[in-house]
């Protein structure tokens, strides 16, 4: 008689818990790092999101823009160190597919470990991937900015609506660590 072995492909994730960076007491006077993962529409979304935050009253001391090498790779440690030295808070985008979501979340985790609150923009279709990635690194409390999918294939004239989704979430994440309640 043949014997069969059944394997459970779901597995489990075990990671040492890591703390998020302390939140900033207020946005006014903060130095904002904007980390573009170089995916199509990411730069446009990020710039429009900053403009939208400023329309909501955010008064940044300075906004510094950075580009990473490739959207599906983690940012280089030297770039992350530079961002940490020059800024107080971070906005990064975009996670709207598997590998770019993973690398955006990884970049956000690395910024948090360097002491900067990070707002990582992902789309609704990849929120689960973002959750799995942050849990795999033990940073369950990292709250992503979740906006309507898609971004990279979206017509540029429609990005302003997505930026309006980003602004209140990012502002709340930097100060409280949490997204505002739906409809708030």
Coordinates of C-alpha atoms in Angstrom, one line a residue:
X1 CA 0.0 0.0 0.0
X2 CA 1.3 3.4 -0.9
X3 CA 1.5 6.1 1.8
X4 CA 0.8 9.7 1.1
X5 CA 2.2 12.7 2.9
X6 CA 0.2 15.9 2.8
X7 CA 1.9 19.2 3.1
X8 CA 0.3 22.4 4.1
X9 CA 1.5 25.1 1.6
X10 CA 0.2 28.0 3.7
X11 CA 2.9 27.8 6.3
X12 CA 3.3 30.4 9.1
X13 CA 5.4 33.5 9.5
X14 CA 7.5 33.9 12.6
X15 CA 9.4 37.2 12.9
X16 CA 10.8 39.1 15.9
X17 CA 8.5 42.1 16.6
X18 CA 10.0 45.4 15.6
X19 CA 8.8 48.8 16.7
X20 CA 7.7 51.6 14.4
X21 CA 9.5 54.9 14.8
X22 CA 8.0 57.4 17.2
X23 CA 5.4 59.6 15.4
X24 CA 6.0 63.3 14.9
X25 CA 4.1 65.6 17.3
X26 CA 3.0 67.7 14.3
X27 CA 3.6 68.1 10.6
X28 CA 4.4 71.8 10.6
X29 CA 8.1 72.3 10.2
X30 CA 8.8 68.6 9.3
X31 CA 11.3 67.7 6.6
X32 CA 9.5 65.4 4.1
X33 CA 11.3 62.8 2.1
X34 CA 9.5 61.7 -1.0
X35 CA 10.9 58.4 -2.2
X36 CA 9.9 57.5 -5.8
X37 CA 10.2 53.9 -6.7
X38 CA 10.4 55.0 -10.4
X39 CA 7.3 53.0 -11.5
X40 CA 5.1 54.6 -14.1
X41 CA 3.0 57.4 -12.5
X42 CA 4.7 57.1 -9.1
X43 CA 6.5 60.5 -9.4
X44 CA 3.3 62.2 -10.6
X45 CA 1.2 60.7 -7.8
X46 CA 3.8 61.6 -5.2
X47 CA 4.0 65.3 -6.4
X48 CA 0.3 65.6 -6.5
X49 CA 0.0 64.0 -3.0
X50 CA 2.4 66.6 -1.6
X51 CA 0.4 69.4 -3.2
X52 CA -2.8 67.9 -1.9
X53 CA -1.4 67.8 1.7
X54 CA -0.3 71.4 1.4
X55 CA -3.8 72.3 0.3
X56 CA -5.1 70.6 3.5
X57 CA -2.8 72.9 5.4
X58 CA 0.4 70.8 5.9
X59 CA 3.4 73.2 6.2
X60 CA 6.6 71.2 5.6
X61 CA 9.9 72.9 6.3
X62 CA 11.3 71.3 3.1
X63 CA 10.3 68.6 0.7
X64 CA 13.2 66.5 -0.6
X65 CA 12.7 64.2 -3.6
X66 CA 14.7 60.9 -4.1
X67 CA 14.5 58.2 -6.8
X68 CA 15.5 54.6 -6.2
X69 CA 17.1 52.4 -8.8
X70 CA 14.2 50.1 -9.7
X71 CA 10.6 49.7 -8.5
X72 CA 11.0 46.0 -7.8
X73 CA 14.2 46.3 -5.8
X74 CA 14.7 47.6 -2.3
X75 CA 16.3 51.0 -2.0
X76 CA 20.0 50.9 -1.5
X77 CA 21.1 51.3 2.2
X78 CA 23.2 54.3 1.4
X79 CA 20.2 56.1 -0.1
X80 CA 18.1 55.1 3.0
X81 CA 20.8 56.4 5.3
X82 CA 20.9 59.7 3.4
X83 CA 17.1 60.1 3.6
X84 CA 17.2 59.4 7.3
X85 CA 19.9 62.0 7.8
X86 CA 18.1 64.7 5.8
X87 CA 14.5 64.2 6.8
X88 CA 11.9 63.7 9.6
X89 CA 9.1 61.8 7.7
X90 CA 8.9 59.7 4.5
X91 CA 6.3 59.2 1.8
X92 CA 7.0 56.4 -0.7
X93 CA 5.1 54.9 -3.7
X94 CA 3.9 52.9 -5.4
X95 CA 2.8 49.4 -4.5
X96 CA 0.4 48.3 -7.2
X97 CA 1.8 44.9 -8.1
X98 CA 3.6 42.1 -6.2
X99 CA 7.3 43.0 -6.3
X100 CA 6.8 46.8 -6.2
X101 CA 4.5 46.4 -3.2
X102 CA 7.1 44.2 -1.4
X103 CA 9.9 46.6 -2.0
X104 CA 7.9 49.7 -1.1
X105 CA 6.9 48.0 2.2
X106 CA 10.5 47.0 2.8
X107 CA 11.7 50.6 2.2
X108 CA 9.1 51.8 4.6
X109 CA 10.2 49.3 7.2
X110 CA 13.9 50.4 6.7
X111 CA 12.9 54.0 7.2
X112 CA 11.0 53.2 10.4
X113 CA 14.0 51.3 11.7
X114 CA 16.1 54.4 11.0
X115 CA 13.7 56.5 13.1
X116 CA 11.5 58.1 10.4
X117 CA 7.7 57.5 10.3
X118 CA 6.9 56.2 6.8
X119 CA 3.7 56.4 4.8
X120 CA 3.9 53.7 2.2
X121 CA 1.3 54.0 -0.7
X122 CA -0.2 50.7 -1.9
X123 CA -3.4 50.0 -3.8
X124 CA -6.5 48.2 -2.7
X125 CA -5.6 45.1 -4.8
X126 CA -2.2 44.8 -3.0
X127 CA -3.1 45.7 0.6
X128 CA -3.0 42.0 1.5
X129 CA 0.5 41.7 0.1
X130 CA 1.6 44.7 2.1
X131 CA 0.2 43.2 5.2
X132 CA 2.0 39.9 4.6
X133 CA 5.3 41.7 3.9
X134 CA 5.2 43.9 7.1
X135 CA 4.3 40.8 9.2
X136 CA 7.1 38.8 7.7
X137 CA 9.5 41.5 9.0
X138 CA 7.8 41.8 12.4
X139 CA 6.5 45.3 11.9
X140 CA 2.7 44.6 12.2
X141 CA 2.1 48.2 13.3
X142 CA 3.3 49.8 10.1
X143 CA 0.1 51.1 8.6
X144 CA 0.1 51.6 4.8
X145 CA -1.7 54.3 2.8
X146 CA -4.3 52.4 0.8
X147 CA -5.7 53.9 -2.3
X148 CA -7.9 52.8 -5.2
X149 CA -6.3 50.4 -7.7
X150 CA -4.7 51.0 -10.3
X151 CA -2.0 53.7 -10.4
X152 CA 0.7 52.7 -12.9
X153 CA -1.8 52.1 -15.7
X154 CA -4.0 55.0 -14.8
X155 CA -4.4 58.0 -17.2
X156 CA -2.4 60.9 -15.8
X157 CA -5.4 63.2 -15.6
X158 CA -7.1 60.8 -13.1
X159 CA -4.2 60.9 -10.6
X160 CA -5.5 63.9 -8.7
X161 CA -8.3 61.8 -7.3
X162 CA -5.8 59.2 -6.0
X163 CA -3.7 62.0 -4.4
X164 CA -6.8 63.2 -2.5
X165 CA -7.0 59.6 -1.1
X166 CA -3.3 59.7 -0.1
X167 CA -3.2 63.1 1.7
X168 CA -5.3 62.6 4.8
X169 CA -4.0 59.0 5.4
X170 CA -0.3 60.0 5.2
X171 CA -0.8 63.0 7.5
X172 CA -2.5 60.8 10.0
X173 CA 0.0 58.0 9.8
X174 CA 3.0 60.3 10.5
X175 CA 1.3 61.8 13.6
X176 CA -0.7 58.9 15.0
X177 CA 0.6 55.8 13.2
X178 CA -2.9 55.0 12.0
X179 CA -5.1 55.7 8.9
X180 CA -8.1 57.8 9.6
X181 CA -11.4 55.9 9.9
X182 CA -13.2 55.4 6.6
X183 CA -15.3 58.5 5.8
X184 CA -13.4 60.6 8.3

